[in-house]
Amino acid sequence: MGMKYNGKYLKGFLGAHEIKALEGQIKDAHEKLHNKTGLGNDFLGWVNLPTDYNKFEFERIKRAAARIQKNSQVLIVIGIGGSYLGARAAIELLRSPFYNNLKKDTPEIYFAGNNINPTYLCELLSICEGKDISLNVISKSGTTTEPALAFRIFRELIEKKYGKEGARERIFCTTDAARGTLKELCNREGYETFVIPDDVGGRFSVLTAVGLLPIAVAGADIEAIMNGAKAAQDELSVCDLDRNDCYKYAAARNCLYRKGKSMELLVSFDPSFTMMSEWFKQLFGESEGKDNKGLFPASVTFSTDLHSLGQFVQEGSRLMFETVVDIKKPKQDLFINEDAENFDGLNFLSNQNMSIVNRKAFEGTVLAHTGGGVPNIVLEVPEINEHEFGYMVYFFEKACAISGYLLGVNPFDQPGVESYKKNMFALLGKPGYESEKAALEAQING
Ligand code: PA5
């Protein structure tokens, strides 16, 4: 089935002719992507990944996941940015935001190395006490400080608990095929290693071992995910704006940007989608936000956030449009019974499924927000399962790449991420940063 674009709620904000006017630019962006002639063309491995992935490694991922499921109560996934968000999003969406607390025959999964907060790590270490654990450390560059630091701590824990030999059975590395400190360490210690292909950037890597190993450990069907992505690859490769929903979405958001909108608010009515929104924000934010251009990606989960940011959306600065992910069928439903006393006055909601109430909240909100001057794009998803997840990942990745080219930026680099690192290293006294350290300290103390 796959994600579908619905432009119905753009009426009064964007005419069909405005989207049509981008036809030539969409075609140009499509050709740049498919002929590998655009900016960042060294990083297009994700385009054909659903068909051209390493089948041998895929089987190895499944075997490693089965081993972890068998010998571990806890899997710690260490990574940051594109090296963790996709896996976490998939596990919350496909299994549950309550995954770790559910009754299940798969290990609990926690994420580390995505911050440098000591309390977070101390709490995680105490969760691991007395439990059998495995580690999956993920870093394409193999040099990122946050995961490297967390890995140092968890490697020490695991070696103390199981010895060097035992640790080898429980540490799985996902990194570059040849380069980086992590790769060197894996070679030295003999850890099982999975490869992030050279031409797949971090935020486009969820369909590689980066995402697939933790997702498989959580018990999701990674074969079905790849099949969903393949369906998207096939359907969304047509260079025809009228027939390609991904291109319609990219064109519509670009039109709204040109008309003065500076923020895209990704909306869902399902709390299990919240981490998908985090993945989306990283994908689009790091890809588009450069050269003083780009839509700021933000997200909300309704109806929760209707009681916080909803006020701003309805009546605050008119700077945003919303992209609402409309999941047609929830994974589970709940029947609302009639109450004889009707003390809470809620019998008008009874004798129907709760999903109907959520749907009316969706309809009511779209009408309220468009009425308040906020354009709404709707992206329809038939249901939540592995196939739809794979489709959605590919849909958003492609929409992001096309959006970057429409904007005239390189969607596949992230030069701005280096600035904070340089300052942090200098302030911490990393060798080679001596002159920057003095200048920064003068600023702080001045
Ligand atoms: O999308 C990206 O490239 C980044 O967000 C990276 O995923 C992130 O910085 C982590 O990098 P690495 O995997 O090299 O540790």
CSV table of C-alpha atoms and ligand atoms in Angstrom, one decimal:
chain,number,residue,atom,x,y,z
A,1,MET,CA,0.0,0.0,0.0
A,2,GLY,CA,2.5,2.6,1.1
A,3,MET,CA,2.4,6.2,2.3
A,4,LYS,CA,0.1,8.5,0.2
A,5,TYR,CA,0.1,12.2,-0.2
A,6,ASN,CA,-3.2,14.1,0.4
A,7,GLY,CA,-3.2,17.8,-0.5
A,8,LYS,CA,-6.9,18.4,0.3
A,9,TYR,CA,-6.2,20.6,3.3
A,10,LEU,CA,-3.9,22.9,1.3
A,11,LYS,CA,-6.9,24.5,-0.3
A,12,GLY,CA,-6.7,28.3,0.0
A,13,PHE,CA,-3.0,28.1,0.8
A,14,LEU,CA,-1.5,26.5,-2.3
A,15,GLY,CA,-3.0,26.1,-5.8
A,16,ALA,CA,-2.5,22.9,-7.8
A,17,HIS,CA,-0.9,25.2,-10.4
A,18,GLU,CA,1.8,26.2,-7.9
A,19,ILE,CA,2.9,22.6,-7.4
A,20,LYS,CA,2.7,22.0,-11.1
A,21,ALA,CA,5.0,24.9,-11.7
A,22,LEU,CA,7.8,23.0,-10.0
A,23,GLU,CA,7.5,20.1,-12.4
A,24,GLY,CA,10.7,21.0,-14.3
A,25,GLN,CA,12.7,21.4,-11.1
A,26,ILE,CA,11.4,18.1,-9.7
A,27,LYS,CA,12.5,16.4,-13.0
A,28,ASP,CA,15.9,18.1,-12.7
A,29,ALA,CA,16.2,16.9,-9.0
A,30,HIS,CA,15.1,13.4,-10.0
A,31,GLU,CA,17.7,13.2,-12.7
A,32,LYS,CA,20.4,14.5,-10.4
A,33,LEU,CA,19.6,11.8,-7.9
A,34,HIS,CA,19.2,8.9,-10.3
A,35,ASN,CA,22.1,9.9,-12.6
A,36,LYS,CA,24.3,10.7,-9.7
A,37,THR,CA,25.1,14.2,-11.0
A,38,GLY,CA,24.0,16.3,-8.0
A,39,LEU,CA,25.7,17.6,-4.9
A,40,GLY,CA,26.9,14.9,-2.6
A,41,ASN,CA,26.6,12.2,-5.2
A,42,ASP,CA,29.1,10.0,-3.3
A,43,PHE,CA,26.4,9.3,-0.8
A,44,LEU,CA,23.6,7.8,-2.9
A,45,GLY,CA,24.0,4.2,-1.9
A,46,TRP,CA,20.6,4.4,-0.1
A,47,VAL,CA,18.7,5.0,-3.4
A,48,ASN,CA,19.1,1.4,-4.5
A,49,LEU,CA,19.7,-0.1,-1.1
A,50,PRO,CA,16.4,-2.0,-0.9
A,51,THR,CA,17.4,-4.1,-3.9
A,52,ASP,CA,21.2,-3.8,-3.7
A,53,TYR,CA,22.0,-4.7,-0.1
A,54,ASN,CA,24.5,-7.3,1.0
A,55,LYS,CA,22.4,-10.5,1.3
A,56,PHE,CA,25.2,-12.4,3.0
A,57,GLU,CA,25.6,-9.7,5.7
A,58,PHE,CA,21.8,-9.6,6.1
A,59,GLU,CA,21.8,-13.3,7.0
A,60,ARG,CA,24.6,-12.6,9.5
A,61,ILE,CA,22.5,-9.8,11.1
A,62,LYS,CA,19.7,-12.3,11.6
A,63,ARG,CA,22.0,-14.9,13.1
A,64,ALA,CA,23.6,-12.3,15.4
A,65,ALA,CA,20.2,-11.1,16.5
A,66,ALA,CA,19.1,-14.6,17.4
A,67,ARG,CA,22.3,-15.1,19.4
A,68,ILE,CA,21.7,-11.9,21.3
A,69,GLN,CA,18.1,-12.9,21.9
A,70,LYS,CA,19.3,-16.2,23.3
A,71,ASN,CA,22.1,-15.1,25.6
A,72,SER,CA,21.1,-11.6,26.7
A,73,GLN,CA,18.4,-10.0,28.8
A,74,VAL,CA,19.6,-6.5,27.8
A,75,LEU,CA,21.0,-5.1,24.6
A,76,ILE,CA,22.8,-1.7,24.9
A,77,VAL,CA,22.8,0.1,21.5
A,78,ILE,CA,25.5,2.8,21.5
A,79,GLY,CA,25.3,5.5,18.8
A,80,ILE,CA,24.2,9.0,18.1
A,81,GLY,CA,22.3,10.9,15.4
A,82,GLY,CA,21.8,8.6,12.3
A,83,SER,CA,23.5,5.8,14.2
A,84,TYR,CA,20.7,5.4,16.7
A,85,LEU,CA,17.5,7.3,15.8
A,86,GLY,CA,16.2,4.9,13.1
A,87,ALA,CA,16.5,1.8,15.3
A,88,ARG,CA,14.9,3.5,18.3
A,89,ALA,CA,12.1,4.8,16.0
A,90,ALA,CA,11.4,1.4,14.5
A,91,ILE,CA,11.3,-0.4,17.9
A,92,GLU,CA,8.9,2.1,19.4
A,93,LEU,CA,6.7,2.1,16.3
A,94,LEU,CA,6.7,-1.6,15.4
A,95,ARG,CA,6.9,-3.0,18.9
A,96,SER,CA,5.8,-0.3,21.4
A,97,PRO,CA,7.0,2.8,23.3
A,98,PHE,CA,6.6,0.5,26.3
A,99,TYR,CA,8.8,-2.2,24.6
A,100,ASN,CA,11.1,-2.6,27.6
A,101,ASN,CA,8.3,-3.1,30.0
A,102,LEU,CA,6.2,-5.5,27.9
A,103,LYS,CA,6.0,-9.2,28.6
A,104,LYS,CA,8.2,-10.6,25.8
A,105,ASP,CA,10.8,-13.2,24.8
A,106,THR,CA,13.3,-10.7,23.4
A,107,PRO,CA,15.8,-8.6,25.4
A,108,GLU,CA,15.2,-5.2,26.8
A,109,ILE,CA,16.9,-2.6,24.5
A,110,TYR,CA,18.4,0.7,25.8
A,111,PHE,CA,20.3,3.4,23.9
A,112,ALA,CA,23.5,5.0,25.1
A,113,GLY,CA,26.2,7.2,23.6
A,114,ASN,CA,23.6,9.7,22.4
A,115,ASN,CA,24.4,12.2,25.1
A,116,ILE,CA,27.2,12.9,27.6
A,117,ASN,CA,25.1,13.1,30.6
A,118,PRO,CA,26.6,11.1,33.6
A,119,THR,CA,23.3,10.6,35.4
A,120,TYR,CA,21.8,8.9,32.3
A,121,LEU,CA,24.8,6.5,32.1
A,122,CYS,CA,24.8,5.8,35.8
A,123,GLU,CA,21.1,4.9,35.7
A,124,LEU,CA,21.6,2.7,32.7
A,125,LEU,CA,24.6,0.9,34.4
A,126,SER,CA,22.4,0.2,37.4
A,127,ILE,CA,19.7,-1.3,35.1
A,128,CYS,CA,22.3,-3.7,33.8
A,129,GLU,CA,23.3,-4.9,37.2
A,130,GLY,CA,22.8,-8.7,37.6
A,131,LYS,CA,21.6,-9.0,34.0
A,132,ASP,CA,23.2,-10.7,30.9
A,133,ILE,CA,24.0,-8.0,28.4
A,134,SER,CA,25.3,-7.5,24.9
A,135,LEU,CA,26.5,-4.4,23.2
A,136,ASN,CA,26.0,-3.1,19.7
A,137,VAL,CA,28.2,-0.1,19.1
A,138,ILE,CA,27.4,1.9,16.0
A,139,SER,CA,29.6,4.7,14.5
A,140,LYS,CA,30.3,5.2,10.8
A,141,SER,CA,33.3,7.4,11.4
A,142,GLY,CA,34.3,5.3,14.4
A,143,THR,CA,35.6,8.5,16.1
A,144,THR,CA,32.5,10.3,17.4
A,145,THR,CA,33.1,11.3,21.1
A,146,GLU,CA,29.7,10.5,22.6
A,147,PRO,CA,29.5,6.8,21.5
A,148,ALA,CA,33.2,6.3,21.9
A,149,LEU,CA,33.0,7.4,25.6
A,150,ALA,CA,29.9,5.2,26.3
A,151,PHE,CA,31.6,2.3,24.6
A,152,ARG,CA,34.7,2.7,26.8
A,153,ILE,CA,32.5,2.4,29.9
A,154,PHE,CA,30.3,-0.5,28.7
A,155,ARG,CA,33.3,-2.4,27.3
A,156,GLU,CA,34.9,-2.2,30.6
A,157,LEU,CA,31.8,-3.5,32.3
A,158,ILE,CA,31.3,-6.4,29.9
A,159,GLU,CA,35.0,-7.4,30.1
A,160,LYS,CA,34.9,-7.4,33.9
A,161,LYS,CA,31.8,-9.5,33.8
A,162,TYR,CA,32.6,-12.0,31.1
A,163,GLY,CA,36.4,-11.7,30.6
A,164,LYS,CA,38.0,-10.7,27.3
A,165,GLU,CA,37.0,-13.9,25.6
A,166,GLY,CA,33.4,-13.7,26.8
A,167,ALA,CA,33.2,-10.1,25.8
A,168,ARG,CA,34.0,-11.1,22.2
A,169,GLU,CA,30.7,-13.1,22.1
A,170,ARG,CA,28.7,-10.1,23.3
A,171,ILE,CA,30.2,-7.0,21.5
A,172,PHE,CA,28.9,-6.3,18.0
A,173,CYS,CA,30.3,-3.3,16.0
A,174,THR,CA,28.6,-1.5,13.1
A,175,THR,CA,31.1,0.8,11.4
A,176,ASP,CA,33.0,1.6,8.2
A,177,ALA,CA,34.5,-1.3,6.3
A,178,ALA,CA,38.1,-0.1,6.6
A,179,ARG,CA,38.5,3.2,8.4
A,180,GLY,CA,38.2,4.6,11.9
A,181,THR,CA,39.3,3.9,15.5
A,182,LEU,CA,36.4,1.6,16.1
A,183,LYS,CA,37.3,-0.5,13.1
A,184,GLU,CA,40.9,-0.8,14.3
A,185,LEU,CA,39.6,-1.8,17.8
A,186,CYS,CA,37.3,-4.4,16.3
A,187,ASN,CA,40.2,-5.9,14.2
A,188,ARG,CA,42.4,-6.0,17.3
A,189,GLU,CA,39.8,-7.5,19.6
A,190,GLY,CA,38.1,-9.8,17.1
A,191,TYR,CA,34.5,-8.4,17.6
A,192,GLU,CA,31.9,-9.3,15.0
A,193,THR,CA,31.6,-6.4,12.7
A,194,PHE,CA,28.9,-5.1,10.4
A,195,VAL,CA,29.5,-2.7,7.6
A,196,ILE,CA,28.0,0.7,6.9
A,197,PRO,CA,28.5,1.2,3.2
A,198,ASP,CA,30.8,4.1,2.2
A,199,ASP,CA,28.1,5.6,0.1
A,200,VAL,CA,25.3,5.6,2.8
A,201,GLY,CA,25.4,8.6,5.2
A,202,GLY,CA,24.4,8.2,8.8
A,203,ARG,CA,20.9,9.6,8.6
A,204,PHE,CA,20.2,7.5,5.5
A,205,SER,CA,21.5,4.3,7.1
A,206,VAL,CA,18.5,2.8,9.0
A,207,LEU,CA,18.1,0.1,6.3
A,208,THR,CA,21.7,-1.1,6.8
A,209,ALA,CA,23.0,-3.0,9.9
A,210,VAL,CA,22.8,0.3,11.7
A,211,GLY,CA,19.1,-0.1,12.1
A,212,LEU,CA,18.5,-3.7,11.2
A,213,LEU,CA,20.5,-5.4,13.9
A,214,PRO,CA,18.8,-3.7,16.9
A,215,ILE,CA,15.4,-3.9,15.1
A,216,ALA,CA,15.9,-7.7,14.6
A,217,VAL,CA,16.8,-8.2,18.2
A,218,ALA,CA,13.5,-6.5,19.1
A,219,GLY,CA,11.8,-9.2,17.2
A,220,ALA,CA,10.6,-7.2,14.2
A,221,ASP,CA,10.7,-8.9,10.7
A,222,ILE,CA,13.6,-7.1,8.9
A,223,GLU,CA,12.8,-9.0,5.7
A,224,ALA,CA,9.4,-7.4,5.6
A,225,ILE,CA,11.0,-4.0,6.2
A,226,MET,CA,13.3,-4.4,3.2
A,227,ASN,CA,10.3,-5.6,1.1
A,228,GLY,CA,8.4,-2.4,2.1
A,229,ALA,CA,11.4,-0.3,1.2
A,230,LYS,CA,11.7,-2.1,-2.2
A,231,ALA,CA,8.0,-1.4,-2.9
A,232,ALA,CA,8.7,2.3,-2.3
A,233,GLN,CA,11.9,2.2,-4.4
A,234,ASP,CA,9.9,0.8,-7.3
A,235,GLU,CA,6.8,3.0,-7.0
A,236,LEU,CA,8.6,6.3,-6.2
A,237,SER,CA,11.1,6.1,-9.0
A,238,VAL,CA,8.6,7.3,-11.6
A,239,CYS,CA,9.6,10.8,-12.8
A,240,ASP,CA,6.1,12.1,-13.0
A,241,LEU,CA,4.8,14.6,-10.5
A,242,ASP,CA,1.2,13.6,-11.0
A,243,ARG,CA,2.0,9.9,-10.2
A,244,ASN,CA,4.7,10.2,-7.5
A,245,ASP,CA,3.4,11.0,-4.0
A,246,CYS,CA,6.9,11.5,-2.6
A,247,TYR,CA,7.6,14.2,-5.3
A,248,LYS,CA,4.2,15.8,-4.6
A,249,TYR,CA,5.1,16.1,-0.9
A,250,ALA,CA,8.6,17.5,-1.7
A,251,ALA,CA,7.1,20.0,-4.1
A,252,ALA,CA,4.3,21.1,-1.7
A,253,ARG,CA,6.7,21.7,1.2
A,254,ASN,CA,9.0,23.6,-1.1
A,255,CYS,CA,6.2,25.8,-2.4
A,256,LEU,CA,5.2,26.6,1.2
A,257,TYR,CA,8.8,27.5,2.0
A,258,ARG,CA,8.9,29.8,-0.9
A,259,LYS,CA,5.7,31.4,0.3
A,260,GLY,CA,7.3,32.3,3.6
A,261,LYS,CA,6.8,29.4,5.8
A,262,SER,CA,9.9,28.7,7.8
A,263,MET,CA,8.9,25.6,9.9
A,264,GLU,CA,7.4,22.2,9.2
A,265,LEU,CA,5.6,20.6,12.1
A,266,LEU,CA,5.4,16.9,11.7
A,267,VAL,CA,2.2,15.7,13.5
A,268,SER,CA,0.9,12.3,14.5
A,269,PHE,CA,-1.9,11.1,16.6
A,270,ASP,CA,0.0,8.0,17.8
A,271,PRO,CA,2.6,8.2,20.6
A,272,SER,CA,4.4,5.2,19.1
A,273,PHE,CA,5.3,7.6,16.2
A,274,THR,CA,7.1,10.1,18.5
A,275,MET,CA,10.6,8.7,17.9
A,276,MET,CA,9.8,8.4,14.1
A,277,SER,CA,9.4,12.2,14.3
A,278,GLU,CA,12.8,12.5,16.0
A,279,TRP,CA,14.3,10.5,13.1
A,280,PHE,CA,12.4,12.7,10.6
A,281,LYS,CA,13.8,15.9,12.3
A,282,GLN,CA,17.3,14.7,12.1
A,283,LEU,CA,16.9,13.5,8.5
A,284,PHE,CA,15.5,16.8,7.2
A,285,GLY,CA,17.2,19.2,9.7
A,286,GLU,CA,20.7,18.0,8.9
A,287,SER,CA,20.0,17.6,5.2
A,288,GLU,CA,18.3,20.9,4.5
A,289,GLY,CA,19.5,23.3,7.1
A,290,LYS,CA,22.6,24.9,5.6
A,291,ASP,CA,23.7,28.0,3.6
A,292,ASN,CA,21.2,30.0,5.6
A,293,LYS,CA,18.3,28.1,4.1
A,294,GLY,CA,15.8,25.3,5.0
A,295,LEU,CA,12.6,24.6,6.8
A,296,PHE,CA,13.1,24.1,10.5
A,297,PRO,CA,11.7,20.6,11.3
A,298,ALA,CA,9.7,20.3,14.5
A,299,SER,CA,7.2,17.7,15.7
A,300,VAL,CA,4.3,17.2,18.0
A,301,THR,CA,2.2,14.2,19.1
A,302,PHE,CA,-1.5,15.0,19.3
A,303,SER,CA,-3.7,15.0,21.2
A,304,THR,CA,-1.0,15.3,23.9
A,305,ASP,CA,0.6,18.4,22.5
A,306,LEU,CA,-2.8,20.0,21.7
A,307,HIS,CA,-2.6,20.9,25.4
A,308,SER,CA,0.7,22.6,25.0
A,309,LEU,CA,1.9,23.7,21.6
A,310,GLY,CA,-1.6,23.5,20.2
A,311,GLN,CA,-2.3,27.0,21.4
A,312,PHE,CA,0.7,28.3,19.4
A,313,VAL,CA,-0.2,26.4,16.3
A,314,GLN,CA,-3.8,27.8,16.4
A,315,GLU,CA,-3.0,31.4,17.2
A,316,GLY,CA,0.7,32.1,17.5
A,317,SER,CA,3.1,33.5,14.8
A,318,ARG,CA,2.0,32.2,11.4
A,319,LEU,CA,5.4,30.7,10.5
A,320,MET,CA,4.6,27.1,10.1
A,321,PHE,CA,2.8,24.5,8.1
A,322,GLU,CA,1.9,21.0,9.4
A,323,THR,CA,2.5,17.6,7.8
A,324,VAL,CA,0.1,15.2,9.5
A,325,VAL,CA,0.9,11.5,9.3
A,326,ASP,CA,-2.5,9.9,9.3
A,327,ILE,CA,-2.2,6.3,10.4
A,328,LYS,CA,-5.5,4.8,9.2
A,329,LYS,CA,-5.6,1.8,11.4
A,330,PRO,CA,-4.1,1.5,14.9
A,331,LYS,CA,-2.3,-1.6,15.9
A,332,GLN,CA,-4.9,-2.3,18.6
A,333,ASP,CA,-8.3,-0.8,19.4
A,334,LEU,CA,-10.4,-0.4,22.6
A,335,PHE,CA,-14.2,-0.5,22.8
A,336,ILE,CA,-15.8,2.2,25.0
A,337,ASN,CA,-18.6,0.7,27.0
A,338,GLU,CA,-21.8,2.5,28.0
A,339,ASP,CA,-21.9,3.5,31.7
A,340,ALA,CA,-25.4,3.2,33.3
A,341,GLU,CA,-24.8,6.2,35.6
A,342,ASN,CA,-23.0,8.3,32.9
A,343,PHE,CA,-21.6,10.3,35.8
A,344,ASP,CA,-18.7,11.6,33.7
A,345,GLY,CA,-21.1,12.6,30.9
A,346,LEU,CA,-19.1,10.5,28.4
A,347,ASN,CA,-21.8,8.3,27.1
A,348,PHE,CA,-21.9,10.3,23.9
A,349,LEU,CA,-18.5,8.5,23.2
A,350,SER,CA,-19.7,5.0,24.1
A,351,ASN,CA,-20.5,2.0,22.0
A,352,GLN,CA,-17.6,2.6,19.6
A,353,ASN,CA,-13.9,2.1,19.3
A,354,MET,CA,-11.5,4.6,20.8
A,355,SER,CA,-9.8,4.9,17.4
A,356,ILE,CA,-13.0,6.7,16.2
A,357,VAL,CA,-12.6,9.3,18.9
A,358,ASN,CA,-8.9,9.8,17.9
A,359,ARG,CA,-10.0,10.1,14.2
A,360,LYS,CA,-12.5,12.8,15.1
A,361,ALA,CA,-9.7,14.6,17.1
A,362,PHE,CA,-7.6,14.4,13.9
A,363,GLU,CA,-10.4,15.8,11.7
A,364,GLY,CA,-11.3,18.5,14.2
A,365,THR,CA,-7.7,19.6,14.6
A,366,VAL,CA,-7.0,19.7,10.9
A,367,LEU,CA,-10.0,21.9,10.3
A,368,ALA,CA,-9.2,24.1,13.4
A,369,HIS,CA,-5.6,24.6,12.3
A,370,THR,CA,-6.3,25.3,8.7
A,371,GLY,CA,-9.0,27.6,9.8
A,372,GLY,CA,-6.4,29.4,11.9
A,373,GLY,CA,-4.2,29.9,8.9
A,374,VAL,CA,-1.9,26.9,9.1
A,375,PRO,CA,-1.6,24.9,5.8
A,376,ASN,CA,-1.9,21.1,6.4
A,377,ILE,CA,-0.3,18.4,4.2
A,378,VAL,CA,-1.6,14.9,5.0
A,379,LEU,CA,0.5,11.8,4.5
A,380,GLU,CA,-1.7,8.7,4.8
A,381,VAL,CA,-0.4,5.4,6.1
A,382,PRO,CA,-2.8,2.4,6.0
A,383,GLU,CA,-1.5,0.7,9.1
A,384,ILE,CA,1.7,0.1,11.2
A,385,ASN,CA,3.7,-2.9,10.3
A,386,GLU,CA,7.2,-3.7,9.0
A,387,HIS,CA,6.3,-3.3,5.4
A,388,GLU,CA,4.8,0.1,5.9
A,389,PHE,CA,7.8,1.2,8.1
A,390,GLY,CA,10.2,0.2,5.3
A,391,TYR,CA,8.1,2.1,2.7
A,392,MET,CA,7.8,5.2,4.9
A,393,VAL,CA,11.6,5.3,5.6
A,394,TYR,CA,12.3,5.2,1.8
A,395,PHE,CA,9.5,7.8,1.1
A,396,PHE,CA,11.0,10.3,3.6
A,397,GLU,CA,14.6,9.7,2.6
A,398,LYS,CA,13.7,10.4,-1.1
A,399,ALA,CA,11.5,13.3,-0.3
A,400,CYS,CA,14.4,14.7,1.8
A,401,ALA,CA,17.0,14.3,-1.0
A,402,ILE,CA,14.6,15.8,-3.6
A,403,SER,CA,13.8,18.7,-1.2
A,404,GLY,CA,17.5,19.4,-0.8
A,405,TYR,CA,18.1,19.6,-4.5
A,406,LEU,CA,15.1,21.9,-4.9
A,407,LEU,CA,16.6,24.1,-2.3
A,408,GLY,CA,20.0,24.1,-4.0
A,409,VAL,CA,21.9,22.6,-1.0
A,410,ASN,CA,23.9,19.4,-0.6
A,411,PRO,CA,21.5,17.2,1.3
A,412,PHE,CA,24.2,14.7,2.2
A,413,ASP,CA,26.8,16.7,4.2
A,414,GLN,CA,26.6,18.2,7.7
A,415,PRO,CA,29.5,20.7,7.9
A,416,GLY,CA,27.8,22.6,10.7
A,417,VAL,CA,28.0,19.7,13.1
A,418,GLU,CA,31.8,20.3,13.5
A,419,SER,CA,31.6,23.7,15.2
A,420,TYR,CA,30.5,22.5,18.6
A,421,LYS,CA,33.0,19.6,18.5
A,422,LYS,CA,35.9,21.9,17.8
A,423,ASN,CA,35.0,24.1,20.8
A,424,MET,CA,34.3,21.2,23.1
A,425,PHE,CA,37.7,19.5,22.2
A,426,ALA,CA,39.5,22.8,22.7
A,427,LEU,CA,37.9,23.4,26.1
A,428,LEU,CA,38.7,19.9,27.2
A,429,GLY,CA,42.4,20.3,26.3
A,430,LYS,CA,42.5,17.8,23.4
A,431,PRO,CA,46.0,17.9,21.9
A,432,GLY,CA,46.2,20.1,18.8
A,433,TYR,CA,43.5,22.6,20.0
A,434,GLU,CA,45.8,24.7,22.3
A,435,SER,CA,45.3,28.1,20.6
A,436,GLU,CA,41.5,27.7,20.3
A,437,LYS,CA,41.3,26.8,24.0
A,438,ALA,CA,42.8,30.1,25.1
A,439,ALA,CA,40.6,32.2,22.9
A,440,LEU,CA,37.4,30.3,24.0
A,441,GLU,CA,38.3,30.6,27.6
A,442,ALA,CA,38.9,34.3,27.2
A,443,GLN,CA,35.3,34.6,25.8
A,444,ILE,CA,33.8,32.6,28.6
A,445,ASN,CA,35.6,34.4,31.4
A,446,GLY,CA,35.4,37.8,29.7
B,1,PA5,O1,23.6,11.8,9.7
B,1,PA5,C1,24.8,11.8,10.1
B,1,PA5,O2,25.7,11.6,9.3
B,1,PA5,C2,25.1,12.1,11.5
B,1,PA5,O3,24.0,12.4,12.3
B,1,PA5,C3,25.8,10.9,12.1
B,1,PA5,O4,24.9,9.8,12.1
B,1,PA5,C4,26.2,11.2,13.6
B,1,PA5,O5,26.9,12.3,13.7
B,1,PA5,C5,27.0,10.0,14.1
B,1,PA5,O6,28.1,9.8,13.4
B,1,PA5,P1,28.9,8.4,13.5
B,1,PA5,O7,28.1,7.3,13.0
B,1,PA5,O8,30.1,8.7,12.5
B,1,PA5,O9,29.4,8.3,14.9
